[in-house]
PDB file of C-alpha atoms in Angstrom:
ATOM      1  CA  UNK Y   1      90.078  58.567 151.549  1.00 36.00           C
ATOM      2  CA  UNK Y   2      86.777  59.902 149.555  1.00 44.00           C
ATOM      3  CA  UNK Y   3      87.737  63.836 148.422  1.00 48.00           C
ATOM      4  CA  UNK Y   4      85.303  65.629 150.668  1.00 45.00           C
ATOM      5  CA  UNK Y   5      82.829  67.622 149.196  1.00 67.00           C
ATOM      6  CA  UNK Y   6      80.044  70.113 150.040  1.00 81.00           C
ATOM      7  CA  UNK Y   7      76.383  69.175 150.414  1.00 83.00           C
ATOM      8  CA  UNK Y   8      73.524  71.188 149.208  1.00 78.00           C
ATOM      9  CA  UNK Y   9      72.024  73.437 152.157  1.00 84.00           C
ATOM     10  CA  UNK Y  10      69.412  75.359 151.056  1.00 84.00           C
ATOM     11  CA  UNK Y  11      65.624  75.301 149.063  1.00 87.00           C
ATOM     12  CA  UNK Y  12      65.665  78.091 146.845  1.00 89.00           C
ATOM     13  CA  UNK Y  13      67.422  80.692 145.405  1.00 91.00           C
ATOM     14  CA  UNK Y  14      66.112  84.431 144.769  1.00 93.00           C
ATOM     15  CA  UNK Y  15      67.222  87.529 143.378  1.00 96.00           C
ATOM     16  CA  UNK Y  16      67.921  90.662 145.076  1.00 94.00           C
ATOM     17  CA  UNK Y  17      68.072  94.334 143.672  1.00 95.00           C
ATOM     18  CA  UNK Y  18      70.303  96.723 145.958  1.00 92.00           C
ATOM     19  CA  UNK Y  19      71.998  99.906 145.273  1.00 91.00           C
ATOM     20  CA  UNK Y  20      75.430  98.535 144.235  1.00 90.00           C
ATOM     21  CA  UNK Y  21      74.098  95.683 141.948  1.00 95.00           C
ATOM     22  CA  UNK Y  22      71.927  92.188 142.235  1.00 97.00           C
ATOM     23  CA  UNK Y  23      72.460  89.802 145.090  1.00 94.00           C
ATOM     24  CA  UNK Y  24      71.650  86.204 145.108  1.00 94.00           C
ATOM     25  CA  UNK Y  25      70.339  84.749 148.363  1.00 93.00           C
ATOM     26  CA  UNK Y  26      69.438  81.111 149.651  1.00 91.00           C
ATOM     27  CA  UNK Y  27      66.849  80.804 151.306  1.00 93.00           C
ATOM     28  CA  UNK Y  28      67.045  84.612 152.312  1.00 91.00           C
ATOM     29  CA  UNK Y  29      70.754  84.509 153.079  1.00 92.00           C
ATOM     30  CA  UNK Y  30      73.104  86.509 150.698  1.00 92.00           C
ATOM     31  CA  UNK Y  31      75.755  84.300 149.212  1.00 93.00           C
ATOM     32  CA  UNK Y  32      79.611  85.249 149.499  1.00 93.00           C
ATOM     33  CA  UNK Y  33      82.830  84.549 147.580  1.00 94.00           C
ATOM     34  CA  UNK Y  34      85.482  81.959 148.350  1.00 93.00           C
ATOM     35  CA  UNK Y  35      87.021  85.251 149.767  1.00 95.00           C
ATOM     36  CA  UNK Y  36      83.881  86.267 152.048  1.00 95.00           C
ATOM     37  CA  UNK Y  37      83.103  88.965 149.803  1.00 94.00           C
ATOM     38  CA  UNK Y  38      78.722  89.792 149.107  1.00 94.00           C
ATOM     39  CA  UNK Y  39      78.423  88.619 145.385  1.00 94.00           C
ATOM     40  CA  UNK Y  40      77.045  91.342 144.064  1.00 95.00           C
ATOM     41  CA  UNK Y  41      76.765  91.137 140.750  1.00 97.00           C
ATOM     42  CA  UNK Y  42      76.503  93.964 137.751  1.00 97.00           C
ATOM     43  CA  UNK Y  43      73.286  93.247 135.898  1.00 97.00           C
ATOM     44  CA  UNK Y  44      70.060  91.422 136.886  1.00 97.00           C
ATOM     45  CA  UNK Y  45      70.872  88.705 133.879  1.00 97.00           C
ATOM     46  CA  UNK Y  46      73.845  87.416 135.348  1.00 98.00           C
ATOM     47  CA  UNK Y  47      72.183  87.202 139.101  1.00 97.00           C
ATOM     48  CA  UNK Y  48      69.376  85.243 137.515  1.00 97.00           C
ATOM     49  CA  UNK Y  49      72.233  82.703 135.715  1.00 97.00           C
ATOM     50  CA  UNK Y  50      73.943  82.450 139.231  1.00 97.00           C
ATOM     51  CA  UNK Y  51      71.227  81.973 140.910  1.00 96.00           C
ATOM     52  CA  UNK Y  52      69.382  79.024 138.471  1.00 96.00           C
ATOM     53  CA  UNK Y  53      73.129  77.588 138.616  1.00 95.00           C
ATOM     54  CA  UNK Y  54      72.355  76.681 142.193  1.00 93.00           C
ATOM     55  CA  UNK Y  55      68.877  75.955 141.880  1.00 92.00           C
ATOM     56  CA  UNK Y  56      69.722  73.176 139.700  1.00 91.00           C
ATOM     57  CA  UNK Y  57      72.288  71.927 142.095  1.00 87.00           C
ATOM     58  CA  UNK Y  58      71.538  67.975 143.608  1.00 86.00           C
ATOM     59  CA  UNK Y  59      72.369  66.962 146.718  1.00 87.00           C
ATOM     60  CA  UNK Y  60      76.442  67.482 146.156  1.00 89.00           C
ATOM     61  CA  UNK Y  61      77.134  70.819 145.095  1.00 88.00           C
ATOM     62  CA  UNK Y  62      79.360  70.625 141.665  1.00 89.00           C
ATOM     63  CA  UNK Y  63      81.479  73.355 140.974  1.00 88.00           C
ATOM     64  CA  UNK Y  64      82.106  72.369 137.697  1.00 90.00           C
ATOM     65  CA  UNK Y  65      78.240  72.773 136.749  1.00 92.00           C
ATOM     66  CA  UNK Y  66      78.557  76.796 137.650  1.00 94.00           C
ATOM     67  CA  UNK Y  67      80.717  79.012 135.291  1.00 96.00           C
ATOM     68  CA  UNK Y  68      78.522  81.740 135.232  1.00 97.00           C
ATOM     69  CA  UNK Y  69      78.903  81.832 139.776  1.00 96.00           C
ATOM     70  CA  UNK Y  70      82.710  80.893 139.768  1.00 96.00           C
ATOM     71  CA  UNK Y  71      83.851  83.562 136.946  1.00 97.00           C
ATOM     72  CA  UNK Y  72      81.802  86.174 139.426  1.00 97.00           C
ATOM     73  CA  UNK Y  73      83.674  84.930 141.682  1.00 96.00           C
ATOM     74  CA  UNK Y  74      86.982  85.513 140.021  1.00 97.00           C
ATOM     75  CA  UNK Y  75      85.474  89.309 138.864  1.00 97.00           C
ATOM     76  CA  UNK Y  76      86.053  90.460 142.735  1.00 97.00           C
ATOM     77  CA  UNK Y  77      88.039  87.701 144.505  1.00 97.00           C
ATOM     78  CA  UNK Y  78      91.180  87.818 142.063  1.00 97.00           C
ATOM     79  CA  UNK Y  79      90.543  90.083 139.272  1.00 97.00           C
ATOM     80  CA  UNK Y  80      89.594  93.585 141.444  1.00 96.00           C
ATOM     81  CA  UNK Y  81      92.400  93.127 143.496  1.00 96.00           C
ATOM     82  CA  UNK Y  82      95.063  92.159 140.915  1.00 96.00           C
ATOM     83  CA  UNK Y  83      93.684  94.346 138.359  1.00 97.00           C
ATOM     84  CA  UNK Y  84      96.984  96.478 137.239  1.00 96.00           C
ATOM     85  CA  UNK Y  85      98.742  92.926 136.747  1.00 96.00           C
ATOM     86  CA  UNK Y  86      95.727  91.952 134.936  1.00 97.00           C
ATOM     87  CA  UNK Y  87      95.960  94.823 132.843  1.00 97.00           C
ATOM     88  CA  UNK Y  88      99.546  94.648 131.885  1.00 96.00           C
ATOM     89  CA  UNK Y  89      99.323  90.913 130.795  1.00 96.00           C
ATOM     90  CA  UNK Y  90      96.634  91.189 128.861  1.00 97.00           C
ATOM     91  CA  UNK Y  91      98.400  94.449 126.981  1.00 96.00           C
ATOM     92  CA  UNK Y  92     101.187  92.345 126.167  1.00 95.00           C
ATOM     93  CA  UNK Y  93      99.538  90.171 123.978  1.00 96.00           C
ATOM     94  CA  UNK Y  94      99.243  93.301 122.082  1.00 95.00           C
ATOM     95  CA  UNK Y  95     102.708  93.168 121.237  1.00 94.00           C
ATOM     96  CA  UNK Y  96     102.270  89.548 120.338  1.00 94.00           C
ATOM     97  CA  UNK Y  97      99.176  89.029 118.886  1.00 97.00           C
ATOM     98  CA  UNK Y  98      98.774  85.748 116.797  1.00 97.00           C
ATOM     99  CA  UNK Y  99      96.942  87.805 113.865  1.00 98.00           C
ATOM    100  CA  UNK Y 100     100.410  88.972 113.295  1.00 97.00           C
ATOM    101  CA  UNK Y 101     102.651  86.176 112.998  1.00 96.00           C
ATOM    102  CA  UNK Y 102     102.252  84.448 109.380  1.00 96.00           C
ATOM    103  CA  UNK Y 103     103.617  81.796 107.648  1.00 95.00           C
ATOM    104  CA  UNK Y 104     106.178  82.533 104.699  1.00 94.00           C
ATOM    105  CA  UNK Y 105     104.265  84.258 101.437  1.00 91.00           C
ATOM    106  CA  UNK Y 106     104.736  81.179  99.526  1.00 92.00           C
ATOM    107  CA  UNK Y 107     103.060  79.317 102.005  1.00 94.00           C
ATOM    108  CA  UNK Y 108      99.554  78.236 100.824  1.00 94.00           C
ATOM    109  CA  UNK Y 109      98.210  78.395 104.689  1.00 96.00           C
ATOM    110  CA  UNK Y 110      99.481  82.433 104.180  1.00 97.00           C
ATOM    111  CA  UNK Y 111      96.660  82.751 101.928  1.00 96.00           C
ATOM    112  CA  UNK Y 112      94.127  81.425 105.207  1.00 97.00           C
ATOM    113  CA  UNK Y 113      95.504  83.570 107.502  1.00 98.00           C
ATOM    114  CA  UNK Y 114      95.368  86.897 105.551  1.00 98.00           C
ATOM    115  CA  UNK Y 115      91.843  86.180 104.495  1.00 98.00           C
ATOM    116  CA  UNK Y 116      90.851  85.458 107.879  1.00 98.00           C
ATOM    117  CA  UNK Y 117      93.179  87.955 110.150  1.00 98.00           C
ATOM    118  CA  UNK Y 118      93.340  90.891 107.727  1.00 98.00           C
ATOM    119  CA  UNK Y 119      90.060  92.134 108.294  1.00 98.00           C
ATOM    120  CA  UNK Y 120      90.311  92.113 112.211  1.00 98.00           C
ATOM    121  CA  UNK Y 121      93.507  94.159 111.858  1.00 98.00           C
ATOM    122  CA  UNK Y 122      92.503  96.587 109.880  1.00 98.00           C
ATOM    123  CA  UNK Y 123      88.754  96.881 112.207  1.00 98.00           C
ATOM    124  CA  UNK Y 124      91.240  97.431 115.371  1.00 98.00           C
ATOM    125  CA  UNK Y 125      93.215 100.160 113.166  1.00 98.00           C
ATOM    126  CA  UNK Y 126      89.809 101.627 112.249  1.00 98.00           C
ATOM    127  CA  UNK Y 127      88.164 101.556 115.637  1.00 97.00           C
ATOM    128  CA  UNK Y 128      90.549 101.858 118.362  1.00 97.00           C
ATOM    129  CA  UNK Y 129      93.560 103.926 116.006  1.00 97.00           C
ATOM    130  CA  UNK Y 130      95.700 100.719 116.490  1.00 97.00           C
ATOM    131  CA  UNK Y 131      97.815  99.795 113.788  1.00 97.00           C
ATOM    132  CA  UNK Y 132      99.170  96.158 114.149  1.00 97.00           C
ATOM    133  CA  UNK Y 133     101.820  95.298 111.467  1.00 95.00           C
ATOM    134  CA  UNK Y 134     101.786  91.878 110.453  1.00 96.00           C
ATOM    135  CA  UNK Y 135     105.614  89.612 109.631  1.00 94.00           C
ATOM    136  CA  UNK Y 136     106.305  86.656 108.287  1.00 93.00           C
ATOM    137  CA  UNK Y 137     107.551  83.712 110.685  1.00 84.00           C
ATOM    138  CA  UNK Y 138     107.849  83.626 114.499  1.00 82.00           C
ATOM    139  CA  UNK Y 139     110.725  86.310 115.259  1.00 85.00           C
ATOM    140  CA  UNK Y 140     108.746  88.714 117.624  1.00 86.00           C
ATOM    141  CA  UNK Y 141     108.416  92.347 115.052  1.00 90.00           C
ATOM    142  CA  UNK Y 142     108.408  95.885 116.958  1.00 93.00           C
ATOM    143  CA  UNK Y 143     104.704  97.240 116.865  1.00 96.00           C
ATOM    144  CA  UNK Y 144     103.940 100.754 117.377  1.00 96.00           C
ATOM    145  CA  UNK Y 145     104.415 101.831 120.552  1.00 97.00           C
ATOM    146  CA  UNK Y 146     101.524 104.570 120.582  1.00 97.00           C
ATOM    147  CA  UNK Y 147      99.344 101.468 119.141  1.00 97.00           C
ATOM    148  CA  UNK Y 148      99.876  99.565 121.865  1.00 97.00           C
ATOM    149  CA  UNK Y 149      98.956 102.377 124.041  1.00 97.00           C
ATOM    150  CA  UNK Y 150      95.511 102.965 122.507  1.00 97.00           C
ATOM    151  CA  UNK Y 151      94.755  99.266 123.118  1.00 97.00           C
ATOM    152  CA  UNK Y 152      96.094  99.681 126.840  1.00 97.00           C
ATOM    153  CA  UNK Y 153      93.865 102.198 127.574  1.00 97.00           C
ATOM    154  CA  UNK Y 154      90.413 100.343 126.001  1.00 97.00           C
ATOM    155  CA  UNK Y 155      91.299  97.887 128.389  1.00 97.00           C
ATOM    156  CA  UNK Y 156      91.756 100.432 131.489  1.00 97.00           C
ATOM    157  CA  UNK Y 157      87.858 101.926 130.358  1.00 97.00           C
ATOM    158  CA  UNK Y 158      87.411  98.455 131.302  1.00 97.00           C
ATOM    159  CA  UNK Y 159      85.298  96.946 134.701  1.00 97.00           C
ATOM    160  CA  UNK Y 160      87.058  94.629 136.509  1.00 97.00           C
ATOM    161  CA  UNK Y 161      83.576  92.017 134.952  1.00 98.00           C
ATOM    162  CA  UNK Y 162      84.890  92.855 131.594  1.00 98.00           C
ATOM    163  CA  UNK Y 163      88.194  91.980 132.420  1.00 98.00           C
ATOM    164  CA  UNK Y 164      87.469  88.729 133.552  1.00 98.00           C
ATOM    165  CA  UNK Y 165      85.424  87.563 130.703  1.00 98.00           C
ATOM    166  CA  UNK Y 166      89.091  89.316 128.314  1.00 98.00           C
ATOM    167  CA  UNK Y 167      91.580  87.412 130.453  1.00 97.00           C
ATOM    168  CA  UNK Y 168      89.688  83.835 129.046  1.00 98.00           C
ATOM    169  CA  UNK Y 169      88.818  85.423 125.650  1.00 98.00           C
ATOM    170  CA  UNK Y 170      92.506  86.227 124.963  1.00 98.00           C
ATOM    171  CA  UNK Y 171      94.582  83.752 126.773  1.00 97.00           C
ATOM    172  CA  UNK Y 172      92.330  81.152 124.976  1.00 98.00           C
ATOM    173  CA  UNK Y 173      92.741  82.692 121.456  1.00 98.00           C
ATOM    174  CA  UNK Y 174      96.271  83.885 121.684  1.00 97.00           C
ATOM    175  CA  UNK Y 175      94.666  87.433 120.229  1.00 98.00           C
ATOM    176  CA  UNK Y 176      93.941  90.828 122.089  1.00 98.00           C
ATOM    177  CA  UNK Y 177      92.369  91.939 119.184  1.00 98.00           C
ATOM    178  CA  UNK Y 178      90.030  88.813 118.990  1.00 98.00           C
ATOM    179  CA  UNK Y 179      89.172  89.313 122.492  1.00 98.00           C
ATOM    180  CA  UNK Y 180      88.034  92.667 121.740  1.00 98.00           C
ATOM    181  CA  UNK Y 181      85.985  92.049 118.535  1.00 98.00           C
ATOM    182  CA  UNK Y 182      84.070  89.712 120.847  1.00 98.00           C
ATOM    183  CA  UNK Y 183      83.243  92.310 123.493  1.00 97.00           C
ATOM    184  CA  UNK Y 184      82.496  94.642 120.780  1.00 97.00           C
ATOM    185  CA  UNK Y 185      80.055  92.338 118.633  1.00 97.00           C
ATOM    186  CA  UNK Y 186      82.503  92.542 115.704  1.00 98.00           C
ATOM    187  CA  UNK Y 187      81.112  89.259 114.677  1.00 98.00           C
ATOM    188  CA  UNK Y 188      79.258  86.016 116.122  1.00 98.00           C
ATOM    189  CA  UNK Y 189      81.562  84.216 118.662  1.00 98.00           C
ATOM    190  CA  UNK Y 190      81.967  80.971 116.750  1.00 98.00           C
ATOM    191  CA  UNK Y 191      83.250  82.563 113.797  1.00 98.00           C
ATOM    192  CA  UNK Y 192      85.890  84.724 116.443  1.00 98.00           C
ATOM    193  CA  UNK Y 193      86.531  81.355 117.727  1.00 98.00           C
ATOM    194  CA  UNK Y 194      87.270  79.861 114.186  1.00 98.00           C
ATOM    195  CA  UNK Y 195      89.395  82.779 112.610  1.00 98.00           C
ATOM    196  CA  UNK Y 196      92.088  82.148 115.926  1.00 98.00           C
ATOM    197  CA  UNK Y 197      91.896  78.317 114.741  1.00 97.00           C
ATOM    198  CA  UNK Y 198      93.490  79.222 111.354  1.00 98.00           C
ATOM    199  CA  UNK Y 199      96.860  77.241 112.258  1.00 96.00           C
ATOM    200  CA  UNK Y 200      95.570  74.272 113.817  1.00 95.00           C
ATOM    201  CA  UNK Y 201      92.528  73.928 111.007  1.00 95.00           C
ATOM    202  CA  UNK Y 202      95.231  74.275 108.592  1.00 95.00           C
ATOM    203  CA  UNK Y 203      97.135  71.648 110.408  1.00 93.00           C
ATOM    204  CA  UNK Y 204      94.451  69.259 111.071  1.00 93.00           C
ATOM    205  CA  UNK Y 205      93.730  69.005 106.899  1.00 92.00           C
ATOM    206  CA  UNK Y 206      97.588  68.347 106.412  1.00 92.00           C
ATOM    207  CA  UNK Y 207      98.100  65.705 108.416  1.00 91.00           C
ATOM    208  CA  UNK Y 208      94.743  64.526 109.892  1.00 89.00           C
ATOM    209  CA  UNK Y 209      92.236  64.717 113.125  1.00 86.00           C
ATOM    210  CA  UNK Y 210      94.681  63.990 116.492  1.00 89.00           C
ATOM    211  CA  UNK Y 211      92.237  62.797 118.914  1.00 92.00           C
ATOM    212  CA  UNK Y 212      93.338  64.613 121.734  1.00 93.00           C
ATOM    213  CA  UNK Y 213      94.330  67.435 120.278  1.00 91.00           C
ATOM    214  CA  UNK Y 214      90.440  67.429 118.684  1.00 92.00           C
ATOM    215  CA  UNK Y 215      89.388  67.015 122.901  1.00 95.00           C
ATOM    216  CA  UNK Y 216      91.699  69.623 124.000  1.00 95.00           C
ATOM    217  CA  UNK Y 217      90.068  72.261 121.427  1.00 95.00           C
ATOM    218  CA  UNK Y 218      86.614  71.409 122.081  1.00 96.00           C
ATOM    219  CA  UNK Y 219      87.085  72.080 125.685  1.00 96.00           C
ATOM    220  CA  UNK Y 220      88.799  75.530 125.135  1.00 97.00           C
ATOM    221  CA  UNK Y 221      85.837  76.194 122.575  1.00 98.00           C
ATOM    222  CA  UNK Y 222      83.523  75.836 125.226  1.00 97.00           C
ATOM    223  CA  UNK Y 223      85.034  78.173 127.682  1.00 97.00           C
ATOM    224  CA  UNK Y 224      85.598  80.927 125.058  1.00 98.00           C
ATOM    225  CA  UNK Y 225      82.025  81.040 124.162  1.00 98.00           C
ATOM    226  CA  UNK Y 226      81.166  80.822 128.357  1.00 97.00           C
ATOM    227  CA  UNK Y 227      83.451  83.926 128.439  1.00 98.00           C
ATOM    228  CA  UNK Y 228      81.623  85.543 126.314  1.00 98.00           C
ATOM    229  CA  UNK Y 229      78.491  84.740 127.396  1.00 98.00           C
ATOM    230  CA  UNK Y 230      79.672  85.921 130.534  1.00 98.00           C
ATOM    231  CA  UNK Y 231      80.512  89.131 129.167  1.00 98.00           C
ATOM    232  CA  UNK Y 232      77.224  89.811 127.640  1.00 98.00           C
ATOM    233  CA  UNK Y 233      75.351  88.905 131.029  1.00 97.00           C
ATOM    234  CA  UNK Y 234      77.825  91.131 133.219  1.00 97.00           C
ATOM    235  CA  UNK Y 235      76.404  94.131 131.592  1.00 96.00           C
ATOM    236  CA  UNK Y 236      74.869  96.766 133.739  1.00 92.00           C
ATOM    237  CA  UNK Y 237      70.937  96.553 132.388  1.00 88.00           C
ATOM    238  CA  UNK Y 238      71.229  93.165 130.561  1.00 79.00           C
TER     239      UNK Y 238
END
């Protein structure tokens, strides 16, 4: 049996200011979530990427051809109404970032990880008061509990947009700290992207390119820099 599989229905797409946000509409009519809820969206930007996502939509409509409409989506269906769970997980990784597990001293891929994780540590230290302390090997170190409290509440400042755009941007890099750098500019997103690669880089040039590994990567490349890119677009006034 042939997976069903919806058809396009409409002409055109439009934009639509209102007092809560931007609407998209076809053909006049606003369009909902999966949930039923108006998408009404934070900035004019990311209205304008929803809507030419289903503009350029053929006859089938392909889900997978519309990151900007189904992480919208996600913002109110799942994220606004799960947001203290949301919040919590996304803390923890605070208490086990990946900038602070390192190999052994004597290891030369110590020497890669300081150079590239150092500097993000000591930016979250300067800009949010959250001092990470770094340990050699896997077994989980205590970090400071009032630390881990300032980084809590940057993410409670945070919409529930914002949150969806962080829940990719750290799940994807193992790194709290990475996710915020990204939101905050800190530094372009490839290089953000690279410096939470450090391990498998290093691994890679030991033992040489694993094909699927090389796939899987490239795939969760692509969505990090979509998060962000979704980020930038959620912004009230972009």
């Amino acid at each position: 049996m042939s997976e069903w599989r919806a058809k396009r229905f409409w002409t055109a797409s439009s934009v639509e200011a209102e007092k809560a946000g931007f609407r998209v509409e076809l053909d006049g009519r606003p369009i909902r979530t999966p949930a039923k809820q108006l998408l009404v969206l934070p900035s004019e930007a990311l209205a304008r990427a929803v809507a030419a996502e289903w503009d350029v939509q053929g006859d089938v409509i392909d889900p997978g051809t519309m990151p900007a409409t189904r992480a919208a989506n996600a913002a109110l269906d799942k994220v606004a109404p799960n947001r203290d769970g949301l919040l919590e997980g996304l803390a923890s990784y605070g208490a086990t970032d990946l900038l602070c597990y390192r190999a052994e001293t004597d290891d030369p891929l110590r020497a890669l990880q300081d150079d590239a994780w150092d500097p993000l540590l000591t930016w979250a230290e300067a800009s949010f008061g959250a001092a990470l302390v770094p340990t050699s090997g896997v077994v989980p170190v205590d970090q400071d509990a009032a630390s881990l409290s300032r980084l809590s509440a940057i993410l409670e400042q945070q919409d529930d947009f914002s949150l969806t755009a962080l829940s990719e941007l750290v799940s994807l890099s193992g790194s709290l700290v990475i996710g915020l750098a990204v939101i905050e500019g800190l530094l372009p997103d490839e290089e953000l992207w690279r410096r939470s690669r450090v391990d498998e880089d290093w691994q890679e040039s030991q033992w040489g390119r694993d094909e699927e590994a090389a796939e899987t990567a490239a795939l969760k490349r692509a969505e990090f820099l979509r998060a962000a890119e979704f980020y930038r677009l959620s912004r009230p006034g972009a």
